[in-house]
Amino acid sequence: MMRPFAIRLLHVVVLLATAPGLAAAQGARAATPRPLPVVVRDSRFDVLFLTRTSAAALDDSVRMSRYFGACRKVTVLRAEDSVAVIRSRLWDWGGSDGDDGDRLTLLVTRTSPNAVGCGTGDDLRATALARGFRVTTDVAYPYGTAITAVRVLRGSSSILPSGIERMPTSRITARGLLTIDGDMVRVSVPIDSLAPAADGRVSDMEIEITIADSSTAHRIRVPWTALQEAWEQMLSDRSARLTARTAAENRRLLDLLARPDQGAGRGLDARVAVGVNLSTAGDLAAARAVLGRAVHDEPCLTLGEGFPVAAREIVSAVRRPADRCRASMVRTLLQATVVPGLGQTRGTTRKAIGALVLGAVAGSLFAARSANADAKALHAEYLAVDGLDPAATARLAERLYDRAESRRLDGRRFVAVGAALWGASLAEATWTEFRLTRRLARVQDYRARVSTANVVPASGPGRVGVALTLF
């Protein structure tokens, strides 16, 4: 029987052995990107979507420091201005509806024609704009007509937003800091009003903006991809309403989905598990958004009998992108053998590539036939060579023989090229069909899988160890 000291020593050894993996796991978790405001732009207005999580991320002063650090390299900005902006808070993005996990906040402001991008990434520009800041080349106060009304439209229905709230914005210019009162307006709408329909149908949203000096409202089309991103940011709040155990599982799965190195297979497993958990808890709006994304990523997805009825109904009702959800290795082999390049014809691109391969093979075989015909004609001339001058006759015969042999070799080369293209197209079609077969076996009649293993250190009074969680 091992003594307590030996047991503790063994625990320490195990912990040290798993330390590199723990560090890597912690590094991957730390590398998970913080949520960004969703930005939709057109020629006249900028619209930003804020969820509770992306609003909380606006407090990240590191982003603002990087933003203005980059801007100081390409513009003349005073250090005191950038420091003042980094430390300031023009409006309370966590207050009012900004802290409501069921509402989506819309920030609407005019597009500045004199804005400076500073060569930064979208994350930094979106954070600065959501906080109400721009770097511009303005040299005077930028007068603009105030926004008087904002309406949210989806299909034929109108979604009534909460009352309009006006907020100031600041522009950092070469002449200093300009603060413009009421330049940005904030409204919010319930996120459930932007969920996919019961049949999985998704529709774009339109934002109608009215300004004081115009009788015609300006409309901005918001694609579903932007709404999908907003839904993804709200899943953590929606998951918090589940039971403690399910909420913890969903948070871990959402962290997994947010990692940039997440593979497609593990991502599908995590997304389906999140959607199933939400549907089981009765949050059908969020479940439709999550499972609809899973079907969009994998159009042939169907859930097995082991899943709850609500989740299976959602997945079966979703309108799917066009895809081929049946595989036939025999048909593919026959088709690729008879018609080079057209063993796989799924999609316009593959059809175009197949047509090019077919043309290349046919062209090679035609060129081979032409070369062989030339070689036969030259060889016939070689055999018929005759003349009074033996030396000249010999030289002519030699030239004709060399040309005939050269064309014969050209014919063999063209045949080899055509056969190689034909064989390569056959191999590629077979490999593609094999991959499709494996993919369909994985996603049709889908079964839940163990896809990740999380190892974290665990300790307590008088003990140290490792906790292993499987999903």
Coordinates of C-alpha atoms in Angstrom, one line a residue:
M1 CA 0.0 0.0 0.0
M2 CA 1.4 3.4 -1.0
R3 CA 2.2 5.9 1.7
P4 CA 0.5 9.3 1.6
F5 CA 3.7 11.0 0.6
A6 CA 4.2 8.7 -2.3
I7 CA 0.6 9.3 -3.5
R8 CA 1.1 13.1 -3.4
L9 CA 4.4 12.7 -5.2
L10 CA 2.6 10.7 -7.9
H11 CA 0.0 13.4 -8.3
V12 CA 2.7 16.1 -8.7
V13 CA 4.4 14.0 -11.4
V14 CA 1.1 13.6 -13.3
L15 CA 0.4 17.3 -13.0
L16 CA 3.9 18.2 -14.3
A17 CA 3.5 15.8 -17.2
T18 CA 0.3 17.4 -18.3
A19 CA 1.5 21.0 -17.7
P20 CA 2.4 21.6 -21.4
G21 CA -1.0 20.5 -22.5
L22 CA -2.6 22.6 -19.8
A23 CA -0.6 25.6 -21.0
A24 CA -1.6 25.0 -24.6
A25 CA -5.2 24.7 -23.6
Q26 CA -5.1 27.8 -21.5
G27 CA -3.3 29.6 -24.4
A28 CA -6.0 28.5 -26.8
R29 CA -8.7 29.7 -24.4
A30 CA -6.9 33.0 -24.0
A31 CA -6.7 33.4 -27.8
T32 CA -10.5 33.2 -28.2
P33 CA -11.4 36.5 -29.8
R34 CA -13.6 38.9 -27.8
P35 CA -17.0 39.7 -29.5
L36 CA -17.0 42.6 -31.9
P37 CA -19.9 45.0 -32.8
V38 CA -21.4 44.0 -36.1
V39 CA -21.0 46.8 -38.6
V40 CA -23.2 47.4 -41.7
R41 CA -22.2 50.3 -43.9
D42 CA -23.5 52.1 -46.9
S43 CA -22.8 55.4 -48.6
R44 CA -24.7 57.5 -46.1
F45 CA -25.0 55.8 -42.8
D46 CA -23.1 53.4 -40.5
V47 CA -25.2 50.9 -38.4
L48 CA -23.7 48.9 -35.6
F49 CA -25.3 46.0 -33.8
L50 CA -24.4 45.6 -30.1
T51 CA -25.3 42.6 -27.9
R52 CA -24.7 42.5 -24.2
T53 CA -21.4 40.6 -24.7
S54 CA -20.0 42.9 -27.5
A55 CA -21.1 46.0 -25.5
A56 CA -19.1 44.7 -22.5
A57 CA -16.1 44.2 -24.7
L58 CA -16.1 48.0 -25.5
D59 CA -14.4 48.5 -22.2
D60 CA -11.2 46.9 -23.6
S61 CA -8.9 49.9 -23.5
V62 CA -6.1 47.8 -25.2
R63 CA -8.0 47.9 -28.5
M64 CA -8.4 51.7 -28.3
S65 CA -4.7 52.1 -27.4
R66 CA -3.7 50.0 -30.5
Y67 CA -6.2 52.0 -32.6
F68 CA -4.9 55.4 -31.8
G69 CA -1.3 54.1 -31.8
A70 CA -1.8 53.1 -35.4
C71 CA -3.6 56.4 -36.2
R72 CA -0.7 58.5 -34.8
K73 CA 1.6 56.9 -37.4
V74 CA -0.4 58.2 -40.3
T75 CA -2.1 61.3 -39.0
V76 CA -1.1 64.3 -36.8
L77 CA -2.7 63.4 -33.5
R78 CA -1.8 65.0 -30.2
A79 CA -1.0 62.4 -27.5
E80 CA -3.2 64.1 -25.0
D81 CA -6.2 63.8 -27.4
S82 CA -5.7 60.1 -27.9
V83 CA -5.2 59.5 -24.1
A84 CA -8.4 61.5 -23.4
V85 CA -10.4 59.4 -25.8
I86 CA -9.0 56.1 -24.4
R87 CA -10.1 57.1 -20.9
S88 CA -13.4 58.7 -21.8
R89 CA -16.8 57.2 -22.0
L90 CA -19.1 59.2 -24.2
W91 CA -22.2 57.1 -23.4
D92 CA -23.1 54.2 -21.1
W93 CA -23.0 51.2 -23.5
G94 CA -23.8 48.8 -20.6
G95 CA -26.8 50.8 -19.4
S96 CA -30.5 50.7 -20.4
D97 CA -31.2 48.0 -23.0
G98 CA -27.4 47.4 -23.5
D99 CA -27.4 45.0 -20.6
D100 CA -30.5 43.0 -21.7
G101 CA -29.6 39.7 -23.1
D102 CA -32.9 39.6 -25.1
R103 CA -32.5 42.9 -26.9
L104 CA -30.3 43.9 -29.8
T105 CA -29.0 47.5 -29.7
L106 CA -28.7 49.4 -33.0
L107 CA -26.4 52.4 -33.2
V108 CA -27.0 54.6 -36.2
T109 CA -24.7 57.5 -37.3
R110 CA -23.9 59.3 -40.5
T111 CA -20.9 58.1 -42.6
S112 CA -18.1 60.6 -42.4
P113 CA -16.6 61.2 -45.9
N114 CA -13.4 62.4 -44.2
A115 CA -12.8 59.3 -42.0
V116 CA -9.3 57.9 -41.8
G117 CA -8.9 54.2 -41.5
C118 CA -5.4 54.4 -40.1
G119 CA -4.6 51.0 -41.7
T120 CA -6.1 49.1 -38.7
G121 CA -8.2 46.0 -38.7
D122 CA -11.9 45.9 -38.6
D123 CA -11.9 45.0 -34.9
L124 CA -10.2 48.2 -33.9
R125 CA -12.3 50.4 -36.2
A126 CA -15.5 48.8 -35.0
T127 CA -14.7 49.2 -31.4
A128 CA -13.8 52.9 -31.8
L129 CA -16.9 53.6 -33.8
A130 CA -19.2 51.9 -31.3
R131 CA -17.6 53.9 -28.6
G132 CA -18.5 57.0 -30.6
F133 CA -15.0 57.9 -32.0
R134 CA -13.6 58.6 -35.4
V135 CA -10.3 59.9 -36.7
T136 CA -11.0 62.3 -39.6
T137 CA -9.4 65.0 -41.6
D138 CA -12.2 67.6 -40.8
V139 CA -10.9 71.1 -40.3
A140 CA -14.2 72.7 -39.3
Y141 CA -17.3 71.6 -37.4
P142 CA -19.1 69.0 -39.5
Y143 CA -22.7 70.2 -39.6
G144 CA -25.2 67.5 -40.5
T145 CA -28.9 67.1 -40.4
A146 CA -30.0 65.2 -37.3
I147 CA -31.6 61.7 -37.6
T148 CA -35.2 62.0 -36.5
A149 CA -36.5 58.4 -36.8
V150 CA -35.3 54.8 -37.2
R151 CA -37.6 52.0 -38.1
V152 CA -36.7 48.3 -38.3
L153 CA -38.4 46.2 -41.1
R154 CA -38.3 42.5 -41.7
G155 CA -40.1 41.2 -44.7
S156 CA -43.6 42.8 -44.7
S157 CA -43.6 43.4 -40.9
S158 CA -42.4 46.4 -38.9
I159 CA -40.6 45.8 -35.6
L160 CA -41.1 48.7 -33.2
P161 CA -37.8 49.7 -31.6
S162 CA -37.6 51.3 -28.2
G163 CA -37.5 55.1 -28.0
I164 CA -34.7 56.8 -29.8
E165 CA -31.8 58.0 -27.7
R166 CA -29.3 60.6 -28.9
M167 CA -25.7 60.4 -28.0
P168 CA -22.6 62.5 -28.7
T169 CA -19.7 61.4 -30.9
S170 CA -16.1 62.7 -31.0
R171 CA -13.9 63.2 -34.0
I172 CA -10.2 63.6 -33.5
T173 CA -8.8 65.9 -36.2
A174 CA -5.6 67.7 -36.9
R175 CA -7.1 70.7 -35.1
G176 CA -8.0 68.7 -32.0
L177 CA -11.0 67.0 -30.5
L178 CA -14.5 67.8 -31.9
T179 CA -17.5 66.6 -29.9
I180 CA -20.8 66.5 -31.8
D181 CA -24.0 66.3 -29.7
G182 CA -26.7 64.0 -30.9
D183 CA -24.7 62.6 -33.8
M184 CA -25.4 59.0 -33.0
V185 CA -28.8 57.5 -32.1
R186 CA -29.5 54.3 -30.3
V187 CA -32.6 52.1 -30.5
S188 CA -33.1 48.5 -29.5
V189 CA -35.3 45.6 -30.7
P190 CA -36.1 42.2 -29.2
I191 CA -33.7 39.7 -30.7
D192 CA -36.5 37.0 -30.9
S193 CA -38.2 39.2 -33.5
L194 CA -35.2 38.5 -35.7
A195 CA -35.1 34.7 -35.3
P196 CA -35.5 32.3 -38.3
A197 CA -39.1 31.3 -39.0
A198 CA -40.5 28.0 -37.9
D199 CA -39.6 26.4 -41.3
G200 CA -36.1 27.7 -41.0
R201 CA -36.6 30.5 -43.5
V202 CA -34.4 33.5 -42.8
S203 CA -35.0 36.9 -44.2
D204 CA -32.9 40.0 -44.4
M205 CA -33.7 43.1 -42.3
E206 CA -34.0 46.6 -43.5
I207 CA -33.4 49.7 -41.4
E208 CA -35.3 52.8 -42.4
I209 CA -33.7 56.1 -41.4
T210 CA -35.4 59.5 -41.6
I211 CA -33.5 62.8 -41.4
A212 CA -35.0 66.2 -40.7
D213 CA -34.5 67.8 -44.1
S214 CA -35.8 65.0 -46.3
S215 CA -39.3 63.6 -46.7
T216 CA -37.9 60.3 -48.2
A217 CA -36.5 57.7 -45.7
H218 CA -33.2 56.0 -46.5
R219 CA -33.2 52.2 -46.3
I220 CA -30.2 50.0 -45.5
R221 CA -30.4 46.3 -46.2
V222 CA -28.9 44.1 -43.4
P223 CA -28.1 40.6 -44.7
W224 CA -28.9 37.5 -42.5
T225 CA -25.2 36.9 -42.0
A226 CA -25.0 40.0 -39.9
L227 CA -28.0 38.9 -37.8
Q228 CA -26.6 35.4 -37.5
E229 CA -23.4 36.9 -36.0
A230 CA -25.5 38.9 -33.5
W231 CA -27.4 35.7 -32.6
E232 CA -24.0 33.9 -32.0
Q233 CA -23.0 36.6 -29.5
M234 CA -26.3 36.2 -27.6
L235 CA -26.1 32.4 -27.2
S236 CA -24.1 32.7 -23.9
D237 CA -26.9 34.8 -22.3
R238 CA -29.6 32.5 -23.6
S239 CA -27.7 29.5 -22.3
A240 CA -27.4 31.1 -18.8
R241 CA -31.1 30.4 -18.3
L242 CA -30.7 26.6 -18.6
T243 CA -30.0 24.4 -15.6
A244 CA -26.6 24.9 -14.0
R245 CA -25.1 21.8 -15.5
T246 CA -26.4 22.5 -19.0
A247 CA -25.5 26.1 -18.9
A248 CA -21.9 25.2 -18.0
E249 CA -21.7 22.7 -20.8
N250 CA -23.1 25.3 -23.3
R251 CA -20.6 27.9 -22.2
R252 CA -17.7 25.5 -22.8
L253 CA -19.1 24.6 -26.2
L254 CA -19.5 28.2 -27.1
D255 CA -15.9 28.8 -26.1
L256 CA -14.9 25.9 -28.3
L257 CA -16.9 27.4 -31.3
A258 CA -15.2 30.8 -30.8
R259 CA -11.7 29.5 -31.2
P260 CA -10.1 30.4 -34.5
D261 CA -8.5 27.0 -34.9
Q262 CA -11.7 25.0 -34.5
G263 CA -12.1 22.4 -37.1
A264 CA -15.3 21.9 -39.1
G265 CA -16.2 18.5 -37.6
R266 CA -15.7 19.5 -34.0
G267 CA -17.5 22.8 -34.7
L268 CA -20.5 20.9 -36.0
D269 CA -20.6 18.6 -33.0
A270 CA -20.4 21.6 -30.6
R271 CA -23.1 23.6 -32.6
V272 CA -25.5 20.7 -32.7
A273 CA -25.1 20.1 -29.0
V274 CA -25.7 23.8 -28.1
G275 CA -28.8 23.8 -30.3
V276 CA -30.2 20.6 -28.8
N277 CA -29.7 21.9 -25.3
L278 CA -31.6 25.1 -26.1
S279 CA -34.4 23.3 -27.9
T280 CA -34.8 20.9 -25.0
A281 CA -35.1 23.9 -22.6
G282 CA -37.8 25.4 -24.9
D283 CA -35.8 28.3 -26.3
L284 CA -36.8 27.5 -29.9
A285 CA -35.8 30.9 -31.3
A286 CA -32.2 30.5 -30.3
A287 CA -32.3 26.8 -31.2
R288 CA -33.5 27.6 -34.7
A289 CA -30.7 30.2 -35.1
V290 CA -28.0 27.7 -34.0
L291 CA -29.3 24.6 -35.7
G292 CA -30.1 26.6 -38.9
R293 CA -26.4 27.6 -39.0
A294 CA -25.4 24.0 -38.6
V295 CA -27.6 23.0 -41.6
H296 CA -26.2 25.9 -43.6
D297 CA -22.7 24.7 -42.9
E298 CA -23.7 21.0 -43.6
P299 CA -26.7 20.9 -45.9
C300 CA -27.1 17.1 -45.6
L301 CA -27.4 17.1 -41.8
T302 CA -30.2 15.0 -40.3
L303 CA -30.5 14.1 -36.7
G304 CA -30.8 10.5 -35.4
E305 CA -33.6 9.1 -33.4
G306 CA -31.7 9.6 -30.2
F307 CA -32.2 13.4 -30.3
P308 CA -35.2 15.2 -28.8
V309 CA -38.2 15.6 -31.1
A310 CA -38.0 19.4 -31.0
A311 CA -34.4 19.5 -32.3
R312 CA -35.2 16.9 -35.0
E313 CA -38.2 19.0 -36.2
I314 CA -36.1 22.1 -36.4
V315 CA -33.4 20.5 -38.5
S316 CA -35.8 18.7 -40.8
A317 CA -37.8 22.0 -41.4
V318 CA -34.8 24.1 -42.3
R319 CA -34.5 25.2 -45.9
R320 CA -31.2 23.8 -47.1
P321 CA -28.7 25.1 -49.6
A322 CA -28.4 23.1 -52.7
D323 CA -26.1 20.1 -52.2
R324 CA -25.7 16.4 -53.2
C325 CA -26.7 14.2 -50.3
R326 CA -26.4 10.9 -52.1
A327 CA -23.2 9.2 -53.1
S328 CA -22.6 6.4 -55.6
M329 CA -19.0 5.2 -56.1
V330 CA -20.0 2.9 -59.0
R331 CA -21.8 5.6 -61.0
T332 CA -18.9 8.0 -60.4
L333 CA -16.4 5.5 -61.7
L334 CA -18.4 4.7 -64.8
Q335 CA -19.1 8.3 -65.5
A336 CA -15.5 9.4 -65.0
T337 CA -14.3 6.5 -67.2
V338 CA -16.7 7.2 -70.1
V339 CA -16.5 11.0 -69.9
P340 CA -13.2 12.3 -68.7
G341 CA -13.4 15.2 -66.2
L342 CA -17.2 14.8 -65.6
G343 CA -17.1 12.2 -62.9
Q344 CA -18.1 14.9 -60.5
T345 CA -20.6 17.6 -61.8
R346 CA -21.8 19.1 -58.5
G347 CA -21.8 22.9 -58.9
T348 CA -21.0 25.3 -61.7
T349 CA -17.3 25.4 -60.9
R350 CA -16.9 21.6 -61.1
K351 CA -18.8 21.5 -64.3
A352 CA -16.5 24.2 -65.8
I353 CA -13.4 22.4 -64.6
G354 CA -14.7 19.1 -65.9
A355 CA -15.4 20.6 -69.3
L356 CA -11.9 22.0 -69.4
V357 CA -10.5 18.5 -68.6
L358 CA -12.7 16.9 -71.2
G359 CA -11.6 19.5 -73.8
A360 CA -7.9 18.9 -72.9
V361 CA -8.2 15.1 -73.2
A362 CA -10.1 15.4 -76.4
G363 CA -7.6 17.9 -77.7
S364 CA -4.6 15.7 -76.8
L365 CA -6.1 12.7 -78.5
F366 CA -7.0 14.7 -81.6
A367 CA -3.4 16.1 -81.7
A368 CA -2.1 12.5 -81.3
R369 CA -4.2 11.4 -84.2
S370 CA -3.0 14.3 -86.4
A371 CA 0.6 13.6 -85.5
N372 CA 0.3 9.9 -86.3
A373 CA -1.3 10.8 -89.7
D374 CA 1.6 13.1 -90.4
A375 CA 4.1 10.4 -89.5
K376 CA 2.5 7.9 -91.8
A377 CA 2.5 10.4 -94.7
L378 CA 6.1 11.3 -94.1
H379 CA 7.1 7.7 -93.8
A380 CA 5.4 7.0 -97.2
E381 CA 7.3 9.8 -98.7
Y382 CA 10.5 8.4 -97.2
L383 CA 9.9 5.1 -98.8
A384 CA 9.2 6.6 -102.2
V385 CA 12.3 8.8 -102.2
D386 CA 14.3 8.4 -105.5
G387 CA 16.7 10.6 -107.5
L388 CA 19.7 10.7 -109.8
D389 CA 22.0 12.1 -107.1
P390 CA 22.7 9.5 -104.5
A391 CA 24.0 11.9 -101.9
A392 CA 21.0 14.3 -102.3
T393 CA 18.6 11.4 -102.2
A394 CA 20.2 10.1 -99.0
R395 CA 20.0 13.5 -97.3
L396 CA 16.3 13.8 -98.3
A397 CA 15.5 10.4 -97.1
E398 CA 17.2 11.1 -93.8
R399 CA 15.2 14.3 -93.3
L400 CA 11.9 12.6 -94.1
Y401 CA 12.7 9.7 -91.8
D402 CA 13.6 12.1 -88.9
R403 CA 10.4 14.1 -89.4
A404 CA 8.3 11.0 -89.6
E405 CA 9.9 9.6 -86.4
S406 CA 9.5 13.0 -84.7
R407 CA 5.8 13.2 -85.5
R408 CA 5.4 9.6 -84.3
L409 CA 7.0 10.4 -81.0
D410 CA 4.8 13.6 -80.8
G411 CA 1.7 11.3 -81.2
R412 CA 2.9 9.1 -78.4
R413 CA 3.5 12.1 -76.1
F414 CA 0.0 13.5 -76.9
V415 CA -1.6 10.1 -76.1
A416 CA 0.4 10.0 -72.8
V417 CA -0.8 13.5 -71.8
G418 CA -4.4 12.6 -72.6
A419 CA -4.2 9.4 -70.7
A420 CA -2.6 11.1 -67.7
L421 CA -5.3 13.7 -67.6
W422 CA -8.0 11.1 -68.0
G423 CA -6.5 9.0 -65.2
A424 CA -6.0 12.0 -63.0
S425 CA -9.6 13.0 -63.5
L426 CA -10.8 9.5 -62.7
A427 CA -8.7 9.4 -59.5
E428 CA -9.9 12.8 -58.4
A429 CA -13.5 11.9 -59.0
T430 CA -13.1 8.7 -57.1
W431 CA -11.4 10.4 -54.2
T432 CA -14.0 13.2 -54.1
E433 CA -16.8 10.6 -54.1
F434 CA -15.1 8.7 -51.3
R435 CA -14.9 11.8 -49.2
L436 CA -18.5 12.6 -49.9
T437 CA -19.5 9.1 -48.8
R438 CA -17.6 9.5 -45.5
R439 CA -19.1 12.9 -44.9
L440 CA -22.6 11.7 -45.5
A441 CA -22.1 8.8 -43.2
R442 CA -21.1 11.3 -40.6
V443 CA -23.9 13.8 -40.9
Q444 CA -26.9 11.8 -42.0
D445 CA -28.7 10.2 -39.2
Y446 CA -26.3 12.1 -37.0
R447 CA -25.2 10.8 -33.7
A448 CA -23.7 12.7 -30.8
R449 CA -20.0 12.2 -30.5
V450 CA -17.2 12.6 -28.0
S451 CA -15.1 15.3 -29.8
T452 CA -13.0 17.1 -27.2
A453 CA -11.2 16.3 -24.0
N454 CA -10.5 19.2 -21.5
V455 CA -7.9 18.7 -18.9
V456 CA -7.7 21.2 -16.0
P457 CA -5.8 21.2 -12.8
A458 CA -7.8 20.6 -9.6
S459 CA -6.6 21.1 -6.1
G460 CA -8.0 21.0 -2.5
P461 CA -6.8 20.8 1.1
G462 CA -4.0 18.3 1.1
R463 CA -4.5 17.2 -2.5
V464 CA -3.6 18.1 -6.0
G465 CA -4.8 16.5 -9.2
V466 CA -6.2 16.7 -12.7
A467 CA -9.8 17.0 -13.8
L468 CA -10.7 15.4 -17.2
T469 CA -14.0 16.4 -18.9
L470 CA -15.1 14.7 -22.1
F471 CA -17.6 16.0 -24.6

